[in-house]
GROMACS .gro file of C-alpha atoms in nm:
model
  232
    1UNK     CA    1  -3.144  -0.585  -0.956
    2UNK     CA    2  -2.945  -0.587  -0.654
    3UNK     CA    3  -2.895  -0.971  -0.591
    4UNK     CA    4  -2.872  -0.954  -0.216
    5UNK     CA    5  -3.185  -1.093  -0.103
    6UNK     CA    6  -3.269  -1.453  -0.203
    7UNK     CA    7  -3.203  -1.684  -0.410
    8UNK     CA    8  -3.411  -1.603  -0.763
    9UNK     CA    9  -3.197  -1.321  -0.845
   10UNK     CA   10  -2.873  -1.570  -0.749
   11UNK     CA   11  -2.936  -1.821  -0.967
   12UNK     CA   12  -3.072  -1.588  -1.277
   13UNK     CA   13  -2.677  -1.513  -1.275
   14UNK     CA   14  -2.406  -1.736  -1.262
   15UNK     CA   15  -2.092  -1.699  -1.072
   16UNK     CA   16  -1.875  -1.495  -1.266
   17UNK     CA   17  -2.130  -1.201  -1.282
   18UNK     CA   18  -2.239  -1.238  -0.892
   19UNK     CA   19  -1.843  -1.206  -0.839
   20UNK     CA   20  -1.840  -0.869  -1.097
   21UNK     CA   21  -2.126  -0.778  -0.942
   22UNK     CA   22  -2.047  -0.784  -0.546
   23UNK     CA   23  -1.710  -0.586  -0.655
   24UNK     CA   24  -1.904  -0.317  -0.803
   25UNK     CA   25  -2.102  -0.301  -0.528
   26UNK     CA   26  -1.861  -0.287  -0.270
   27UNK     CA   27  -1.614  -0.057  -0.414
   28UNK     CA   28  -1.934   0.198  -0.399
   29UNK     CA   29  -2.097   0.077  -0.057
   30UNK     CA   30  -2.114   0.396   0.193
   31UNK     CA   31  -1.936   0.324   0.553
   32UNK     CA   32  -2.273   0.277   0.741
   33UNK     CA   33  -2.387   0.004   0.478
   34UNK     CA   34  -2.064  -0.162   0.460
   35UNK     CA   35  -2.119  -0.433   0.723
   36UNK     CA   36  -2.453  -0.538   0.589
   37UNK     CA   37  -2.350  -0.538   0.239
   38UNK     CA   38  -2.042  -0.807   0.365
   39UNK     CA   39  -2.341  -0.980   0.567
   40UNK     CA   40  -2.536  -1.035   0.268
   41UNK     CA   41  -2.276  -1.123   0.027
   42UNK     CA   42  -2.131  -1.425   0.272
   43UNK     CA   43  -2.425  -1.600   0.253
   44UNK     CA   44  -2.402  -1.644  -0.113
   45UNK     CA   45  -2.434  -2.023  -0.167
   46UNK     CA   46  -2.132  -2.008  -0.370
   47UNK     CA   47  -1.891  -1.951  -0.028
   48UNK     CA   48  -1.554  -1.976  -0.227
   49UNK     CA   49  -1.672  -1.713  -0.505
   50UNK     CA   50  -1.818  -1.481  -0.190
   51UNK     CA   51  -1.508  -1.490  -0.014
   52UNK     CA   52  -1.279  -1.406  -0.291
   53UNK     CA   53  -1.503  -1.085  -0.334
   54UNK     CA   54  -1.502  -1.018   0.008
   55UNK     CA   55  -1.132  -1.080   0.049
   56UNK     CA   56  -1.034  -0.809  -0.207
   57UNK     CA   57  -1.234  -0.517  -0.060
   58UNK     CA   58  -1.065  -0.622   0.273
   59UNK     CA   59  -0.725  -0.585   0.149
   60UNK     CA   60  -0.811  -0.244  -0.067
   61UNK     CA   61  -1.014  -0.126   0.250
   62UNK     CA   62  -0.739  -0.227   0.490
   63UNK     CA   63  -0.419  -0.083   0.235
   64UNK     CA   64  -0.636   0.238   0.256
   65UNK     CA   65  -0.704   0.272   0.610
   66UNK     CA   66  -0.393   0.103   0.743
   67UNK     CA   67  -0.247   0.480   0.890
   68UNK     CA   68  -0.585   0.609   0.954
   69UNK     CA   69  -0.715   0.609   1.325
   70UNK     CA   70  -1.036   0.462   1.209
   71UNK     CA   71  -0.870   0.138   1.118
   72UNK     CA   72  -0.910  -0.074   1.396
   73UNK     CA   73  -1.257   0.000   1.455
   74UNK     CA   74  -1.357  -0.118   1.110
   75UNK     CA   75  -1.093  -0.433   1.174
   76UNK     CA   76  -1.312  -0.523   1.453
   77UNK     CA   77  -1.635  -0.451   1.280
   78UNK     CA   78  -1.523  -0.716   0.987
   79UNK     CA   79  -1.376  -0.977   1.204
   80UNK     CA   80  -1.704  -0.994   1.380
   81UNK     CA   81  -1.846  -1.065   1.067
   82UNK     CA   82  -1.605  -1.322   0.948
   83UNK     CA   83  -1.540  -1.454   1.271
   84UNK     CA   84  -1.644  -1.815   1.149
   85UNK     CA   85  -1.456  -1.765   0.803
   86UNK     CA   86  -1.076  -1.877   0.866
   87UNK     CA   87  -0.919  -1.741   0.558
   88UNK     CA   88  -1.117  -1.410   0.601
   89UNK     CA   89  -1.053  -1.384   0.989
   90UNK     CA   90  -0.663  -1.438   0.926
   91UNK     CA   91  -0.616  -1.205   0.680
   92UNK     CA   92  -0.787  -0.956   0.893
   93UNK     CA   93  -0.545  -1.057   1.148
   94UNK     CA   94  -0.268  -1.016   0.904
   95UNK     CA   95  -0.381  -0.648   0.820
   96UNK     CA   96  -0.392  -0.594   1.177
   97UNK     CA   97  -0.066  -0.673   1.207
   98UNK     CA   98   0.071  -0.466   0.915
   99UNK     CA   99  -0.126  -0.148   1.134
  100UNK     CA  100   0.036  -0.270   1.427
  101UNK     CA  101   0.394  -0.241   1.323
  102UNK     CA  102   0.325   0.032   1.052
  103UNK     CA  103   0.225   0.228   1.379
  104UNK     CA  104   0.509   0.139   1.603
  105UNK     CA  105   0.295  -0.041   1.821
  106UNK     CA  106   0.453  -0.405   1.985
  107UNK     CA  107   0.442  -0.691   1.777
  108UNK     CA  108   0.612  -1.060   1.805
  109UNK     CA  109   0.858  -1.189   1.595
  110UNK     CA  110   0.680  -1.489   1.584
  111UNK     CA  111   0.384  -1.349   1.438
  112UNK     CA  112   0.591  -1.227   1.168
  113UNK     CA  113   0.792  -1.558   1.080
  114UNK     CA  114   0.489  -1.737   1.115
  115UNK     CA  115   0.283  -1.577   0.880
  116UNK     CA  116   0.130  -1.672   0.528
  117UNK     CA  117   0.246  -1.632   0.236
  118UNK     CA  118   0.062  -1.309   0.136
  119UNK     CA  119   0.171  -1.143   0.491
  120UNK     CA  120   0.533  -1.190   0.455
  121UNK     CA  121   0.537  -1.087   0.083
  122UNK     CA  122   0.301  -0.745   0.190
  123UNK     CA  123   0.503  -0.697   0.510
  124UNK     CA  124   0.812  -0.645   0.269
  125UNK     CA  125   0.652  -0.482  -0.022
  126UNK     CA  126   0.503  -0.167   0.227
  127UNK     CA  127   0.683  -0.196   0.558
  128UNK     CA  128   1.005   0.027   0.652
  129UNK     CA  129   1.127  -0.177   0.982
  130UNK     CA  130   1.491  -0.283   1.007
  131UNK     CA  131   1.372  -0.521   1.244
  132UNK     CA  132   1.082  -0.682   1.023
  133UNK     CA  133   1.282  -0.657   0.701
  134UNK     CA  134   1.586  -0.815   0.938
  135UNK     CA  135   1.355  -1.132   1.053
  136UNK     CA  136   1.215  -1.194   0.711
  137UNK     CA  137   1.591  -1.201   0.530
  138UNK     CA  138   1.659  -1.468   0.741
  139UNK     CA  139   1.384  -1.660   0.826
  140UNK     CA  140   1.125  -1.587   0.554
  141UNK     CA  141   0.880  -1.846   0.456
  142UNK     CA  142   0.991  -1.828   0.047
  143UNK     CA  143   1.323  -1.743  -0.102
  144UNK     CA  144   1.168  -1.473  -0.288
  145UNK     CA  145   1.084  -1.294   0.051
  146UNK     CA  146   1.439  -1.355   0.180
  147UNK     CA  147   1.568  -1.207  -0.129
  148UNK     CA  148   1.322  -0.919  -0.158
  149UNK     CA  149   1.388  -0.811   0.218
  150UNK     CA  150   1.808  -0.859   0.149
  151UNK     CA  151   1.725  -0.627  -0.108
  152UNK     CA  152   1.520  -0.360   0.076
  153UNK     CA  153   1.775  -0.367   0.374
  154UNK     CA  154   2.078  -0.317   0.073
  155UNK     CA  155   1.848  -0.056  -0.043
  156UNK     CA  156   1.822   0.120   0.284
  157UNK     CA  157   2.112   0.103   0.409
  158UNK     CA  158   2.252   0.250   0.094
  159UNK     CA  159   1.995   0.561   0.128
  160UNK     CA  160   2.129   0.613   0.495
  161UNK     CA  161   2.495   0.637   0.357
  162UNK     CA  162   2.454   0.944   0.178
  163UNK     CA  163   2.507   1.239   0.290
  164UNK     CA  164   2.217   1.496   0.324
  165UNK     CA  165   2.192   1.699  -0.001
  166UNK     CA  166   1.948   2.005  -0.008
  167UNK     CA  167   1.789   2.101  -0.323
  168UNK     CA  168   1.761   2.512  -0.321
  169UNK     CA  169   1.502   2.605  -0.567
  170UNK     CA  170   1.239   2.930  -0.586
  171UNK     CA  171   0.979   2.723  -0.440
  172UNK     CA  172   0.870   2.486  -0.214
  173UNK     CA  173   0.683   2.143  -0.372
  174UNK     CA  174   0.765   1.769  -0.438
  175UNK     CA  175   0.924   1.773  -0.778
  176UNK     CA  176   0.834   1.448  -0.909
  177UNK     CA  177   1.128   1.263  -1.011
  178UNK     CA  178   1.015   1.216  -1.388
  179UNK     CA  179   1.046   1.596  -1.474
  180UNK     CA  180   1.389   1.624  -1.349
  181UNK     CA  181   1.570   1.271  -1.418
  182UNK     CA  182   1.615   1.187  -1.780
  183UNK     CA  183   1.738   0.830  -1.696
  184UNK     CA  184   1.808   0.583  -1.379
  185UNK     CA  185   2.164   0.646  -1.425
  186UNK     CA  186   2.402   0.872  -1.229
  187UNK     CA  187   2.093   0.919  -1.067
  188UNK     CA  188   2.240   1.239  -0.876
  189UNK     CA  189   2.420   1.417  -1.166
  190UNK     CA  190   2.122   1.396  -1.389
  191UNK     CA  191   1.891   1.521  -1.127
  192UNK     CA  192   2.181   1.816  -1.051
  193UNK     CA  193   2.157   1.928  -1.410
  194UNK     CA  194   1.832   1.910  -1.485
  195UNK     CA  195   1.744   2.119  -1.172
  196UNK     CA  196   1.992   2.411  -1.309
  197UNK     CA  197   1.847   2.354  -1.632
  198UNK     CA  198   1.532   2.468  -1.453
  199UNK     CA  199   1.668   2.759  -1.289
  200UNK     CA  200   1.741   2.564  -0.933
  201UNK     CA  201   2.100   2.631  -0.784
  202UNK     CA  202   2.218   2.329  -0.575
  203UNK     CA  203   2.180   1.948  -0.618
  204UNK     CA  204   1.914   1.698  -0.511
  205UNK     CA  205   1.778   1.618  -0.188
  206UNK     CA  206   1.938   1.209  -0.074
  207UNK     CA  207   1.615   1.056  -0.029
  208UNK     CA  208   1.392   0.975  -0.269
  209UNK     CA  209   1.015   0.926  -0.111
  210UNK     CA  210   0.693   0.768  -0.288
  211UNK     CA  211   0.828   0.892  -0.642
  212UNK     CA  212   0.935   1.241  -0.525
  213UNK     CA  213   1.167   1.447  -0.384
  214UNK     CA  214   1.127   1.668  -0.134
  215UNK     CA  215   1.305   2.050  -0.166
  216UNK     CA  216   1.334   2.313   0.040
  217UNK     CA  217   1.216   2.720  -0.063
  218UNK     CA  218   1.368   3.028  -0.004
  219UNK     CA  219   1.118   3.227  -0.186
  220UNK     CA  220   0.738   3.157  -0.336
  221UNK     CA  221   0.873   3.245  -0.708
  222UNK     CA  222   0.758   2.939  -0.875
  223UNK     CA  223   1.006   2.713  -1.044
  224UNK     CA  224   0.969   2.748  -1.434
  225UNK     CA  225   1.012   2.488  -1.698
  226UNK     CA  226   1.169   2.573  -2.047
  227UNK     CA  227   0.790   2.627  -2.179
  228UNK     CA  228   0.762   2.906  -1.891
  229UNK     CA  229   0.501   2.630  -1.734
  230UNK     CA  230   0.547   2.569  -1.351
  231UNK     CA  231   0.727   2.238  -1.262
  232UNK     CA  232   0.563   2.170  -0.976
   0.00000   0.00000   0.00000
C-alpha cells in the first residue's frame, strides 16, 4: 500500500504510521520522483503531521547537498512546492543561506541576526566564518548561541595559534584520531608518542579536521600497528 492517492488508504492508518511511513518513503524516493512524492505527501489532511515529514527530508537533503553544485536547483525545485507553506518555505530559505555563506557567496548580516532559532543554532554548529560566528556572539537570538559561537571563535583562534606541526610517517592517509590518542589530554604529547609507537618519526599535524588528522608521506610503506595490521 503506498498511501499517496486518496483518502481510504489515509484513514485505514492513523497519524503516527502515515508519519513512519512518508519517512520511509522519502529517505528511498529516486531524484526524478522526489518532487511528486513531496506533492503528494502535502496534501495529507493532517498538514502539521505532513510537514514535519517533509521538514526532515529537507534538512537531511539540504545537510547533504549543501557543497554540492546541484543544491540550488533542488532549493528551487522545493520552494516551488512549498511556496504557500511558511515554515517549509523559510527553512528552505534558511538552508539557502547556510549554501550561501558555506560557499563564500554575499550574504547580509541581517539575515543572519534575524534568523530562527534553528538557523542560528545550525549556522554555529557547521559554519567556519569569523564573521558569522563574530555576529552571532554578540547578537545571537539565545544565550546558548552566544555562548556556543564565543566558544567556536576561542576554539579557533586557539587552532590558529599553533604553530604548523608535520607528522612524517611511511605513508600518506588520515589517521583517525582514536588509533593514535589514548586520552583528550596533552592532546599533542599523546598523539607524539603514540605515532613513534607506530613507527612514525615526528609529531602531529596542528589541526585537527572532521575527526582526523591529516599527514604527510615520504614513501608508500604502509604504517604498521603493533599487530603488523595497517593503521590507516
Amino acid at each position: 500500500m503506498n498511501g499517496l492517492n486518496g483518502a481510504d488508504d489515509r484513514s485505514a492508518e492513523d497519524e503516527h504510521q502515515r508519519f513512519a511511513r512518508y519517512l520511509h518513503e522519502l529517505a528511498a524516493v529516486r531524484d526524478e520522483d522526489e518532487a511528486d512524492l513531496v506533492t503528494r505527501i502535502l496534501r495529507d489532511s493532517d498538514t502539521t503531521m505532513a510537514q514535519s515529514a517533509i521538514v526532515r527530508h529537507l534538512d537531511r537533503h539540504a545537510a547533504q547537498l549543501l557543497t554540492d553544485e546541484g543544491f540550488t536547483a533542488w532549493a528551487r525545485a522545493m520552494a516551488e512546492i512549498s511556496a504557500e507553506r511558511e515554515f517549509l518555505a523559510r527553512r528552505l530559505r534558511e538552508w539557502t543561506l547556510l549554501r550561501s555563506i558555506t560557499a563564500g557567496e554575499p550574504w547580509g548580516s541581517e539575515e543572519v541576526t534575524t534568523g530562527s532559532d534553528w538557523f542560528q543554532r545550525k549556522a554555529v554548529e557547521t559554519l567556519s566564518s569569523p564573521a558569522v560566528l563574530t555576529l552571532l556572539a554578540e547578537a545571537g537570538r539565545t544565550r546558548r548561541v552566544r555562548a556556543d559561537a564565543s566558544r567556536r571563535l576561542r576554539q579557533r583562534h586557539h587552532r590558529d595559534s599553533l604553530d604548523p606541526q608535520v607528522l612524517t610517517i611511511p605513508h600518506y592517509e588520515d589517521i583517525r584520531l582514536a588509533e593514535l590518542m589514548p586520552s583528550s589530554r596533552d592532546f599533542f604529547d599523546h598523539t607524539m608518542q603514540r605515532v613513534r609507537e607506530l613507527g612514525g618519526t615526528a609529531t602531529a599535524h596542528a589541526e585537527e579536521h572532521q575527526g582526523a588528522l591529516k599527514v604527510f608521506v615520504e614513501s608508500h610503506a604502509p604504517l604498521l600497528g603493533p599487530d603488523n595490521s595497517s593503521v590507516c
